[in-house]
CSV table of C-alpha atoms in Angstrom, one decimal:
chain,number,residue,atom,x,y,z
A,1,UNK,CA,-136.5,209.6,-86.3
A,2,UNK,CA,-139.3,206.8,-87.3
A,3,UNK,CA,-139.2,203.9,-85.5
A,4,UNK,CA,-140.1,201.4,-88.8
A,5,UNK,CA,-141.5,202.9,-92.1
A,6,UNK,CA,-145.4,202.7,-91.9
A,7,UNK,CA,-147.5,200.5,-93.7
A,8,UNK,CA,-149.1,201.8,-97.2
A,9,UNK,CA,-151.9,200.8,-98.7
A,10,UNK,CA,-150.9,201.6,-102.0
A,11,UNK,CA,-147.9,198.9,-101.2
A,12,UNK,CA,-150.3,196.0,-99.6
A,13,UNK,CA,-149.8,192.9,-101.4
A,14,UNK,CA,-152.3,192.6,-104.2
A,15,UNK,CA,-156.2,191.6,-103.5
A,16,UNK,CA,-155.7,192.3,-100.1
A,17,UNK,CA,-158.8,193.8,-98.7
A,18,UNK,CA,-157.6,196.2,-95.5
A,19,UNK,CA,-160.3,198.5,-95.0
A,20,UNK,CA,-161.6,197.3,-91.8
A,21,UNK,CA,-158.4,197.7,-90.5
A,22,UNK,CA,-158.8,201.6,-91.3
A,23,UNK,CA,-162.7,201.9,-90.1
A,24,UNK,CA,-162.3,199.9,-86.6
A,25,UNK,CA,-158.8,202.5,-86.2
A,26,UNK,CA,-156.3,199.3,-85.7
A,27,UNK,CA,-154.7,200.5,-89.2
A,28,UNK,CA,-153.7,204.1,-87.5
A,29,UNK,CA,-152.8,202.1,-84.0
A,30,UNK,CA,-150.3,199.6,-85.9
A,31,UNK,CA,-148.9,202.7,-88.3
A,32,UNK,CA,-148.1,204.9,-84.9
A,33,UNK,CA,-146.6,202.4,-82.8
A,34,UNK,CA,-144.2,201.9,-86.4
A,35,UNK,CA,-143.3,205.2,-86.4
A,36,UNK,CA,-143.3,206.2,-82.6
A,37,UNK,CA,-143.0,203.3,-80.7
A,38,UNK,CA,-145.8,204.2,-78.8
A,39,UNK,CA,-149.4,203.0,-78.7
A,40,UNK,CA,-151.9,206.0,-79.7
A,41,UNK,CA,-155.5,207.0,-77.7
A,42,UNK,CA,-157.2,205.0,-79.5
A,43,UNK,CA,-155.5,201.6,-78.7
A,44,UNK,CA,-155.4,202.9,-75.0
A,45,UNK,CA,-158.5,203.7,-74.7
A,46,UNK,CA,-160.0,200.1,-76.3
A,47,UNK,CA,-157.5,198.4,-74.1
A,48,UNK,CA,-158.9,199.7,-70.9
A,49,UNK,CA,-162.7,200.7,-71.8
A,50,UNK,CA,-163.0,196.6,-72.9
A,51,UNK,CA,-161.0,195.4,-69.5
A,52,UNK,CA,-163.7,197.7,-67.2
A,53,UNK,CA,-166.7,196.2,-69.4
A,54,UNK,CA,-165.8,192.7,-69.8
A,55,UNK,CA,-164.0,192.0,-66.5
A,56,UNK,CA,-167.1,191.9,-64.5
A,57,UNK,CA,-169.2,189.8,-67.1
A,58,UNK,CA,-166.7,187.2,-67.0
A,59,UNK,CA,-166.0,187.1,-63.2
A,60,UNK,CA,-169.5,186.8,-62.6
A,61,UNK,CA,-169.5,183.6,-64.6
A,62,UNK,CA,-166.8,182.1,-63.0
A,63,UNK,CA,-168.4,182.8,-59.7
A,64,UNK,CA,-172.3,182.4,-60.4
A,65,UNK,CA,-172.0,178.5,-59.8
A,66,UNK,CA,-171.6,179.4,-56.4
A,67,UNK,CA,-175.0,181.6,-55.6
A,68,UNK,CA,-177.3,179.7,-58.2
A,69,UNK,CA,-179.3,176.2,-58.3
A,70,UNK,CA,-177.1,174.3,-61.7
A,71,UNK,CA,-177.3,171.7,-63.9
A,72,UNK,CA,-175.8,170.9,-67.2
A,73,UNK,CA,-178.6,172.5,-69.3
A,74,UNK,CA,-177.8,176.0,-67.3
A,75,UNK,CA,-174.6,175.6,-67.7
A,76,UNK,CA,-174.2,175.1,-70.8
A,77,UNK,CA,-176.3,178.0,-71.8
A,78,UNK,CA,-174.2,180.2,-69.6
A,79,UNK,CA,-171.0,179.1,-71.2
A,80,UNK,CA,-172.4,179.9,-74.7
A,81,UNK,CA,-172.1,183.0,-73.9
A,82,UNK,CA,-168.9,183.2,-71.2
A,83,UNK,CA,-166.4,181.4,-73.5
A,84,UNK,CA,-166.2,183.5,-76.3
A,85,UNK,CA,-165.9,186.6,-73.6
A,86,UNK,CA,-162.5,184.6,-72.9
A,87,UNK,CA,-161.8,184.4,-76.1
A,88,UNK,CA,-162.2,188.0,-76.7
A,89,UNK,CA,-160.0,189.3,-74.0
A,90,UNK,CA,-157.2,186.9,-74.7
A,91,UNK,CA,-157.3,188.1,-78.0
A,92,UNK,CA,-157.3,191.7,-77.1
A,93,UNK,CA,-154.4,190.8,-74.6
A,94,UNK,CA,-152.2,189.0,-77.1
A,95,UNK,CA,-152.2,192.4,-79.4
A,96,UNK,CA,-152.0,194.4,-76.3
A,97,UNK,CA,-148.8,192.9,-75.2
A,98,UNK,CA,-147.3,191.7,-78.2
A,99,UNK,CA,-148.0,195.2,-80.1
A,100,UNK,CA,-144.2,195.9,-81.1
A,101,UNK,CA,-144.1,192.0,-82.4
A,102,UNK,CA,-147.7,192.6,-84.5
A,103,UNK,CA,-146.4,195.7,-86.0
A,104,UNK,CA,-143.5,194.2,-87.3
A,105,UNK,CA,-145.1,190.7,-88.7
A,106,UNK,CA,-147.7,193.4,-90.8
A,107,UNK,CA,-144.7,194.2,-92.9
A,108,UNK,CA,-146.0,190.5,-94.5
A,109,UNK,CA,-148.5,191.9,-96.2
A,110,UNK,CA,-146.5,194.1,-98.2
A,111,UNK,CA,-145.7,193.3,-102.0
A,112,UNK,CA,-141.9,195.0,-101.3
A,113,UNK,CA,-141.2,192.3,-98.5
A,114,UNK,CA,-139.3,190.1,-100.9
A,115,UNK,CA,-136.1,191.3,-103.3
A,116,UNK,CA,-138.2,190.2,-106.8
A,117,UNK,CA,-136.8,191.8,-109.8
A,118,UNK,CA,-139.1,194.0,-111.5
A,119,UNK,CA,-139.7,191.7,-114.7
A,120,UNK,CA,-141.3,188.9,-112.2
A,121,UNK,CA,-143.7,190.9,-110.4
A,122,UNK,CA,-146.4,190.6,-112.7
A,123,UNK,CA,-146.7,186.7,-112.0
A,124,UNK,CA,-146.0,187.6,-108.0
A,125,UNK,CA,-148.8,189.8,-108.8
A,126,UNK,CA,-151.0,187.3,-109.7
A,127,UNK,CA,-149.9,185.1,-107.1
A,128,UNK,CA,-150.7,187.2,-104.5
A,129,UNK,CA,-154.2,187.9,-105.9
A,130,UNK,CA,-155.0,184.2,-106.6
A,131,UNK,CA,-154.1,183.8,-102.0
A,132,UNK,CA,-155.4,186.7,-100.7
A,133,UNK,CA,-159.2,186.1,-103.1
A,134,UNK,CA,-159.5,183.2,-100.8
A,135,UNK,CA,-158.6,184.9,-97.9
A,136,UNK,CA,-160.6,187.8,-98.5
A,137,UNK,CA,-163.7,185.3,-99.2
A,138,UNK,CA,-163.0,184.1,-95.4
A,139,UNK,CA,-162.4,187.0,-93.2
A,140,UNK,CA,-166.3,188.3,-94.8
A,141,UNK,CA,-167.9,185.1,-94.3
A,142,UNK,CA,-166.3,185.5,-90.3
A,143,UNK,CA,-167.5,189.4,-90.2
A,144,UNK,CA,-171.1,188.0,-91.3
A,145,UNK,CA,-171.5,185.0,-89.3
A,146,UNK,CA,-170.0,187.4,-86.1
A,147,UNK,CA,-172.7,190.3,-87.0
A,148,UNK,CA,-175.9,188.2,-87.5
A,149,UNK,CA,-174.9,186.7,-83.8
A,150,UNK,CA,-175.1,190.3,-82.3
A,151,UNK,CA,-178.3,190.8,-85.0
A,152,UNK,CA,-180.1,187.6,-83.6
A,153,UNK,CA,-179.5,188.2,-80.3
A,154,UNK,CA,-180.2,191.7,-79.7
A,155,UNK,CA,-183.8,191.2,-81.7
A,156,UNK,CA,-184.6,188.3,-80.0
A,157,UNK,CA,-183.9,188.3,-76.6
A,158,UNK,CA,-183.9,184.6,-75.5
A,159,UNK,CA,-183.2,183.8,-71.8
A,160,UNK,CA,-186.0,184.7,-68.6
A,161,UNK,CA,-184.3,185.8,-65.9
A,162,UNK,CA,-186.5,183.9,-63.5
A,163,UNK,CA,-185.0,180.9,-65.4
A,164,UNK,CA,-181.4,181.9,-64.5
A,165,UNK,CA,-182.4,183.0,-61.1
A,166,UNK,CA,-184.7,180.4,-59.3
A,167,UNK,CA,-184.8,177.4,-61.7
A,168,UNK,CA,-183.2,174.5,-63.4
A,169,UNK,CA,-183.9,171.8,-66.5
A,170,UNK,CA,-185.5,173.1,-69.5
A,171,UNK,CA,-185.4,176.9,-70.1
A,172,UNK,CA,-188.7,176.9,-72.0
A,173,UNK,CA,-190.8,175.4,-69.1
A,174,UNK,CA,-190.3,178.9,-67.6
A,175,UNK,CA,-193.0,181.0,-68.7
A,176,UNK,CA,-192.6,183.9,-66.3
A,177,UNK,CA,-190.0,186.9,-66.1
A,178,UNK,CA,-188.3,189.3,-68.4
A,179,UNK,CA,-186.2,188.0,-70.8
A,180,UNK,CA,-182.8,189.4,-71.4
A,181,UNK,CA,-179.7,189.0,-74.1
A,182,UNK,CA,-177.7,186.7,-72.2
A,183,UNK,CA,-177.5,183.8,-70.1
A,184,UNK,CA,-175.5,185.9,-67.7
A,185,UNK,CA,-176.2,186.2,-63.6
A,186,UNK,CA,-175.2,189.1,-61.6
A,187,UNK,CA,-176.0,189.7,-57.7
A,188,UNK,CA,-178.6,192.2,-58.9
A,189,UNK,CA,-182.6,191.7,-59.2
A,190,UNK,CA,-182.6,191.6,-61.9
A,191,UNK,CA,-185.8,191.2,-63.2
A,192,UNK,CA,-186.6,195.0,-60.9
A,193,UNK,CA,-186.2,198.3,-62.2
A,194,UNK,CA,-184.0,200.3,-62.9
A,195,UNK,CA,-182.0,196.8,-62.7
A,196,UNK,CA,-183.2,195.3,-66.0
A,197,UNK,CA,-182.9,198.3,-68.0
A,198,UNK,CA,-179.2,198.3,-66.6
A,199,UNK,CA,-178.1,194.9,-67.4
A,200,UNK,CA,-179.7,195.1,-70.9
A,201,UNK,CA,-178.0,198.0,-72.2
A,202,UNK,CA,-174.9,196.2,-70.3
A,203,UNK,CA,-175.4,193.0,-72.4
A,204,UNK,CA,-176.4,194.9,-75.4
A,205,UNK,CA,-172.9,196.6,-75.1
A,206,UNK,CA,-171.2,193.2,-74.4
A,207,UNK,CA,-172.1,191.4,-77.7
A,208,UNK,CA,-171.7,194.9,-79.6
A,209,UNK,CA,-168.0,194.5,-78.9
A,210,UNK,CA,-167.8,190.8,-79.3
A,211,UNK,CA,-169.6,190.8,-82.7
A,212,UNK,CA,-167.1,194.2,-84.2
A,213,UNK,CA,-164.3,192.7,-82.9
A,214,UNK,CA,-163.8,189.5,-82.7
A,215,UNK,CA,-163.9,189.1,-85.8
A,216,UNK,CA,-161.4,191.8,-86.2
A,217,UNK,CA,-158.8,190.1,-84.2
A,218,UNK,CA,-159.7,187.2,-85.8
A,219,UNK,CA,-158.9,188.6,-89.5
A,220,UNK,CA,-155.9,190.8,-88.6
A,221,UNK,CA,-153.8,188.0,-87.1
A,222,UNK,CA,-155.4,185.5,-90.5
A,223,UNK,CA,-154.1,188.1,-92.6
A,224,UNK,CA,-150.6,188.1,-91.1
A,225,UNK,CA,-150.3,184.7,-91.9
A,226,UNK,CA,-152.0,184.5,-95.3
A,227,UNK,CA,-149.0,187.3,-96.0
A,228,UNK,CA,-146.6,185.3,-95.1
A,229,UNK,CA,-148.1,181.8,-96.9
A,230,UNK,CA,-148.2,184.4,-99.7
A,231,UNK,CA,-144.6,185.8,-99.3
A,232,UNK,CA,-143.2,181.9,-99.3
A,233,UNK,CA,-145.1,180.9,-102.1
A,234,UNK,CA,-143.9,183.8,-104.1
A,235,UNK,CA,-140.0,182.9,-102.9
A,236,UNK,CA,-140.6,179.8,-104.7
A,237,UNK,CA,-141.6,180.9,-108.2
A,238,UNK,CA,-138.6,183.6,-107.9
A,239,UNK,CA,-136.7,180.2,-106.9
A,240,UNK,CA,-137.8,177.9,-109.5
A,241,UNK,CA,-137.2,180.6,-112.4
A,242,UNK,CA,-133.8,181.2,-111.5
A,243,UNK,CA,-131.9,179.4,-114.3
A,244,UNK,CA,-134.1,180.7,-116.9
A,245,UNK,CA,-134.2,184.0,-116.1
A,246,UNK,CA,-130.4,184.2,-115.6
A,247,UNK,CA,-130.0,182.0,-118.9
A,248,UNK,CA,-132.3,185.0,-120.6
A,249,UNK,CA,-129.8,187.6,-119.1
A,250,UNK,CA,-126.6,185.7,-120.6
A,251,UNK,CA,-128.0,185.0,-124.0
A,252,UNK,CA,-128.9,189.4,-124.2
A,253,UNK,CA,-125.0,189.8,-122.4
A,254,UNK,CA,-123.7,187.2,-125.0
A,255,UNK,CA,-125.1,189.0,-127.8
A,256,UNK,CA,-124.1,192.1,-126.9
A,257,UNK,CA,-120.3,190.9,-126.0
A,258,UNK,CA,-120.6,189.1,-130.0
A,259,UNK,CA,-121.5,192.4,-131.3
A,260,UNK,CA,-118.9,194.6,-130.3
A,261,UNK,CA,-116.4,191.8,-131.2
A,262,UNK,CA,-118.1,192.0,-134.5
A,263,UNK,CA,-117.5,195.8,-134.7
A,264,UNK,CA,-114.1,195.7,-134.1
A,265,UNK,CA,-113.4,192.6,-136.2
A,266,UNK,CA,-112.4,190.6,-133.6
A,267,UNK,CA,-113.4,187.0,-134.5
A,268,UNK,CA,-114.0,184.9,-131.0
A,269,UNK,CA,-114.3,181.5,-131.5
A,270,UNK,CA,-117.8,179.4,-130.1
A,271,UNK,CA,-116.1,178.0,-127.6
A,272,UNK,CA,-114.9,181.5,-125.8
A,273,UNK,CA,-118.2,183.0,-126.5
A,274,UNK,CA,-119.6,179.8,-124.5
A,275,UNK,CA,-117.1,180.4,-121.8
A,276,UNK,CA,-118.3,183.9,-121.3
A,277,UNK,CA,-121.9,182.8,-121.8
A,278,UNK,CA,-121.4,180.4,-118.6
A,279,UNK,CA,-119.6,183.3,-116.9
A,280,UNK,CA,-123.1,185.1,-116.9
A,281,UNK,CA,-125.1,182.6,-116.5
A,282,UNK,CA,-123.2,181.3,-113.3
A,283,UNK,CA,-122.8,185.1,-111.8
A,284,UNK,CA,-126.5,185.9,-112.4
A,285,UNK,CA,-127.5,182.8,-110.6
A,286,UNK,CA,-125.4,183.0,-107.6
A,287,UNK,CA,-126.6,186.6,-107.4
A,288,UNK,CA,-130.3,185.3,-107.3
A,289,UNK,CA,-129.4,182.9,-104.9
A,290,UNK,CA,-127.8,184.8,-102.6
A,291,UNK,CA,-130.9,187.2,-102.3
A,292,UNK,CA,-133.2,184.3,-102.0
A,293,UNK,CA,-131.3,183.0,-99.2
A,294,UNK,CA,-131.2,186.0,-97.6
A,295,UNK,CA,-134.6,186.6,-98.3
A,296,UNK,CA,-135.7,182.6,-96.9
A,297,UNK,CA,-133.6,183.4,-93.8
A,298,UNK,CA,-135.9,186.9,-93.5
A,299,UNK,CA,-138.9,184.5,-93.7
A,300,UNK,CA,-137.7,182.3,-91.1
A,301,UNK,CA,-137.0,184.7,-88.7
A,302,UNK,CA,-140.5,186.1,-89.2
A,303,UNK,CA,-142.3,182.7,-89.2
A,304,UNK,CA,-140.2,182.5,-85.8
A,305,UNK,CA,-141.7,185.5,-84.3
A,306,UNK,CA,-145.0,184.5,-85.9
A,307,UNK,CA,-145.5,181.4,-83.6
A,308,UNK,CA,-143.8,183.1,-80.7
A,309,UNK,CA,-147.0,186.0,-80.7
A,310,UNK,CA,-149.4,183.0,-82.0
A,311,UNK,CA,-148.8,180.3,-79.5
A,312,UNK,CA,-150.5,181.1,-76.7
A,313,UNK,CA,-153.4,182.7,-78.7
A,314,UNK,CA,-153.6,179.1,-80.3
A,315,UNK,CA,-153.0,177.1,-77.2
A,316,UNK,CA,-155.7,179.3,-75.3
A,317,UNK,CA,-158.5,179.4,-78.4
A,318,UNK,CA,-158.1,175.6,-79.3
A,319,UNK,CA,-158.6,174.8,-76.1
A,320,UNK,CA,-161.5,176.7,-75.7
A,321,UNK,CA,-162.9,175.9,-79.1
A,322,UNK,CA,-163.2,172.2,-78.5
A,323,UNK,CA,-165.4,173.4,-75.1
A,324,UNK,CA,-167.5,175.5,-76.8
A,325,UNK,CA,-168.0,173.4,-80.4
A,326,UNK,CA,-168.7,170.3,-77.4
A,327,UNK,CA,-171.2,173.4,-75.9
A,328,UNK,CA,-172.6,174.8,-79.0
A,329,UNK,CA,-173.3,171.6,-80.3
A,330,UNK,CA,-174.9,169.8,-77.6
A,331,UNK,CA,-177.1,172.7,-76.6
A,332,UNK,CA,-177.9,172.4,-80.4
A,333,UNK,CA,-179.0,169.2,-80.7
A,334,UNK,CA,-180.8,168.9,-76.7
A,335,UNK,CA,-183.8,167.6,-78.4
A,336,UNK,CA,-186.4,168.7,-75.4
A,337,UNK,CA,-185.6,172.6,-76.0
A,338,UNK,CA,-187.8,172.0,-79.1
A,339,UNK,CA,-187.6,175.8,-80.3
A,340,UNK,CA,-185.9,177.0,-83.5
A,341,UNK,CA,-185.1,179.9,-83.0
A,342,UNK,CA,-183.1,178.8,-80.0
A,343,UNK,CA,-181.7,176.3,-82.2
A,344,UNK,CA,-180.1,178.8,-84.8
A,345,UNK,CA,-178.9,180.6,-82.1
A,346,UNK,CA,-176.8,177.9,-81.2
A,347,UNK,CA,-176.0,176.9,-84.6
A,348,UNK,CA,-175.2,180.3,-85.3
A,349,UNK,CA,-172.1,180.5,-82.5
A,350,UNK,CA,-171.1,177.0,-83.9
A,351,UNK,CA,-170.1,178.3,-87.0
A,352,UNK,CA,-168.7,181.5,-86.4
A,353,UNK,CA,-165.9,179.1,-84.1
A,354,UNK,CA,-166.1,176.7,-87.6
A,355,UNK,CA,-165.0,179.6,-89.5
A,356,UNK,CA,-162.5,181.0,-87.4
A,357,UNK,CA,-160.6,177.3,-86.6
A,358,UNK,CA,-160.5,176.6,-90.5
A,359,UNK,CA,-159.1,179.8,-91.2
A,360,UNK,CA,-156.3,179.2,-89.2
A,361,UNK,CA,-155.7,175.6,-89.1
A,362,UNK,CA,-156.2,175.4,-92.8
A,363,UNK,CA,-153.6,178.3,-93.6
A,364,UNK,CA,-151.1,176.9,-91.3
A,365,UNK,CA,-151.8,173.9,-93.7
A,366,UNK,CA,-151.0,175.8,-96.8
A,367,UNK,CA,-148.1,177.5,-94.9
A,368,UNK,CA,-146.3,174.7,-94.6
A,369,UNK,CA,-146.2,173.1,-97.8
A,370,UNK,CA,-145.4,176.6,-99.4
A,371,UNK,CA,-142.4,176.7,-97.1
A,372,UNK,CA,-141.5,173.1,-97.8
A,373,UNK,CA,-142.1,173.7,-101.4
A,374,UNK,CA,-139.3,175.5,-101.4
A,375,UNK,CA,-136.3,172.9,-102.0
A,376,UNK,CA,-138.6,171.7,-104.6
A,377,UNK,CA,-138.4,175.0,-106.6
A,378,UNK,CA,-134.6,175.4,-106.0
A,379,UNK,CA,-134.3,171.9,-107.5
A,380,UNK,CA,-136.8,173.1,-110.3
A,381,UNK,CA,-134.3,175.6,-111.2
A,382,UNK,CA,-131.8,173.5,-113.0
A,383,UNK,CA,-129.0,174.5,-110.0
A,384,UNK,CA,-126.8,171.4,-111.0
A,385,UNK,CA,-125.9,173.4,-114.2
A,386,UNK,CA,-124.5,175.4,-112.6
A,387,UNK,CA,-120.8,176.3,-110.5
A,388,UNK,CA,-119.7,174.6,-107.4
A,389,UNK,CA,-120.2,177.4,-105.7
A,390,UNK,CA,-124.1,177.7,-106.4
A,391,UNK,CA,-124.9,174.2,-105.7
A,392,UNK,CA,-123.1,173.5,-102.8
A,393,UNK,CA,-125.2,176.8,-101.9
A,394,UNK,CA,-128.8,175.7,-103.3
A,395,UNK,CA,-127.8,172.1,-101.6
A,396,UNK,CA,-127.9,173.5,-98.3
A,397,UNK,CA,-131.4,175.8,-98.9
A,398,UNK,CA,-133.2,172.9,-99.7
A,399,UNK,CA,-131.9,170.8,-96.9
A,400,UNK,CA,-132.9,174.0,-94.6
A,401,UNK,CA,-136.5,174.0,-96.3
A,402,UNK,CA,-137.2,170.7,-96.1
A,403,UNK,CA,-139.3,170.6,-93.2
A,404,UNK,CA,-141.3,173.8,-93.9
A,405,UNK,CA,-143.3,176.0,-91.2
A,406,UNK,CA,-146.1,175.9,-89.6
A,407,UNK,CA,-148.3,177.2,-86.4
A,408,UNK,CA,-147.9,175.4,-83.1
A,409,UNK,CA,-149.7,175.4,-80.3
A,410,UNK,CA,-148.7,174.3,-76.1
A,411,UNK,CA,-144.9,175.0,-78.3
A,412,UNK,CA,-145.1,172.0,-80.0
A,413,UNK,CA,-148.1,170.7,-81.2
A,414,UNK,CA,-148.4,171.4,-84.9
A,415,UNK,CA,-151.8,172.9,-86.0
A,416,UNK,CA,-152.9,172.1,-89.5
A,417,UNK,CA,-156.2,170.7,-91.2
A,418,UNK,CA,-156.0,167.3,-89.3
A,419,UNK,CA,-155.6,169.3,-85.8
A,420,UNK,CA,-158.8,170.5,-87.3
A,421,UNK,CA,-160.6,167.0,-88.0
A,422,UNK,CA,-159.2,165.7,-84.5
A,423,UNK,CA,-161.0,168.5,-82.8
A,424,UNK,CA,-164.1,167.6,-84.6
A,425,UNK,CA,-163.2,164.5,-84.6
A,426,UNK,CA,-163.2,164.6,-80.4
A,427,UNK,CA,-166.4,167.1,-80.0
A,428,UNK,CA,-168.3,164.2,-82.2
A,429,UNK,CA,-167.7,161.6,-79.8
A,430,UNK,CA,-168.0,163.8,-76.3
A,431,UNK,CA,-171.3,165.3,-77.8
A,432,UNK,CA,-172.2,161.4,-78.4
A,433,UNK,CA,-171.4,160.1,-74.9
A,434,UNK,CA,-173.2,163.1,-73.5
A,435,UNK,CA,-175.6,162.7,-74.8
A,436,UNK,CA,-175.9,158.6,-73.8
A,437,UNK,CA,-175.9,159.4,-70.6
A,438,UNK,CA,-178.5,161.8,-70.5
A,439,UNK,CA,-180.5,159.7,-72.3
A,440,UNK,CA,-180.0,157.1,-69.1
């Protein structure tokens, strides 16, 4: 027996660009835990082959302050490179755990998710192609930004290990020693043989996996929630058509009903024939109603689950973001560095985390006011024509989608756009005070 139906790409909501799900293999990992329950090789083996590679990069890191001379310069090059190791493996720990939870939020992006009659899917259609351009546009631009970091890096090799090794202050006063990928230590020497050649292929295989799938990560979990933006928005333009369409079915139901009157020469009078009119109208609606309800509540529940994997993904890379945009940014602008290629480097890793914070701060954004927009479409519909029935029942949707969903992180903190201008609002003015005081 399957454990959920598997995903299809021939039912993905519309625009939707998958495919990198399929070539990295996380579209086969998500579609066997749906209809096993159990995670596959391949999800098993990435699991464990990135904890035995990644583990000792990121130890070493911690511990390296310990064993070498420091100051803020080395250390800030270091943690160029060590923070988004964190983020990586707190990414590939959040899918790891939380598989049974992802699998299930992927039925988002699915154009079946919602119960739209058939005659309205050509404008969800368009709906969900007008979203997911955008997001599409994004998870690119991320893939790009991610692969010219691994493409700068590995072709220009950057950091002397007699630098990390013996000295301190500015890294381009060292003029003597290999140079290697990272600003990584290890209790190796490891500017010797067969040492170099050991840590370079190590590093080389370090920011291989960082640059394939980080971004990866980072577009699964956008899409998720782009699918589920998508989904709300298209809840409300079944919502806010309700009267009309229903209206439409009465007037074809009416003329029908005043035809076979006609045939059997039975004259109704305009007043029954608006009775039964009203009948229609009022039973198509609370029909329509009822499966939008039932298919808000489905949202909710969703959008529940949605922060309960997210949270701590959010809570740990926001946190991290505002260290490394503060890290990124002041090694960018150290004016005594005075190389350019060094430069783009940083400005490089700086916007590969811009990218990734406004996908998900800005479609939190969106998220919410698609979810609030809700009560605005119910009202849109014309529900006070209709029965007792069906506005005491629209009365209490709107009240229940008044407040809308959105991302949270540490539980409760609501991320959205302005999160996203008081981060950058925050690495601005630590950047600045920095860089006063090195200045004195």
């Amino acid at each position: 027996m399957p454990y959920h139906p598997p995903l299809e790409e021939s039912n993905v909501i519309d625009g939707l660009r998958v495919g990198y799900l399929k070539f990295f293999g996380f579209w086969n990992v998500i579609n066997d835990y749906k209809t096993t329950g159990k995670r596959n090789a391949f999800i098993n083996f990435h699991f464990y082959s990135n904890i035995i590679i990644c583990t000792p990069f990121i130890v070493l890191q911690l511990i390296c302050y310990f064993f070498i001379d420091m100051d803020i310069q080395k250390a800030i090059r270091i943690n160029l490179h060590f923070l988004p190791a964190i983020m990586m493996g707190g990414r590939i720990m959040v899918f790891w755990f939380r598989i049974e939870s992802q699998s299930k939020l992927c039925n988002l992006i699915q154009k079946d998710f919602l119960h739209i009659p058939e005659y309205k899917m050509a404008k969800a259609c368009i709906i969900y192609r007008k979203i997911t351009r955008n997001a599409n546009i994004l998870c690119i631009l991320a893939y790009i930004v991610d692969f010219s970091v691994v493409f700068s890096n590995l072709c220009i090799p950057g950091t002397p290990v007699d630098y990390i090794m013996y000295h301190k202050g500015n890294i381009f006063d060292v003029k003597t020693g290999k140079k290697k990928l990272l600003s990584a230590w290890y209790p190796l020497p490891m500017g010797e043989s067969p040492y170099y050649e050991i840590i370079f292929v190590y590093e080389a295989i370090c920011l291989l996996i960082g640059g394939i799938y980080q971004p990866t990560y980072a577009c699964l979990f956008y899409q998720i929630l782009v699918g589920l933006h998508a989904q709300f928005v298209v809840l409300g333009y079944h919502a806010s058509t309700m009267y009309d369409s229903s209206n439409s079915n009465s007037n074809r139901n009416l003329i029908d009903t005043e035809s076979k009157c006609n045939s059997k020469s039975n004259s109704n009078s305009n007043s029954s024939l608006r009775k039964i009119a009203h009948e229609y109208i009022d039973s198509d609606m609370n029909k329509e109603l009822y499966s939008i309800i039932q298919d808000h509540h489905k949202l909710l529940s969703y959008a529940e689950e949605l922060r309960s994997v997210y949270n701590p993904l959010l809570t740990m890379n926001l946190g991290l973001a505002i260290v490394f945009l503060i890290v990124s940014l002041f090694h960018y602008l150290m004016g005594e560095t005075g190389d350019i290629i060094d430069g783009f480097k940083a400005l490089q890793f700086l916007t590969a985390q811009m990218v990734e914070l406004f996908m998900f701060c800005y479609c939190s954004s969106w998220l919410q006011s698609a979810s609030s927009d809700i009560q605005i479409a119910v009202y849109s519909s014309d529900w006070y024509k209709a029965d007792v029935k069906f506005r005491k029942s629209a009365q209490l949707l709107m009240m229940g989608a008044e407040k809308g969903v959105t991302l949270t992180a540490i539980k409760m903190y609501p991320v959205n756009k302005e999160t996203l201008m008081a981060i950058l609002q925050y690495v601005y003015s630590t950047c600045a005070l920095m860089s006063g005081l090195l200045e004195k």
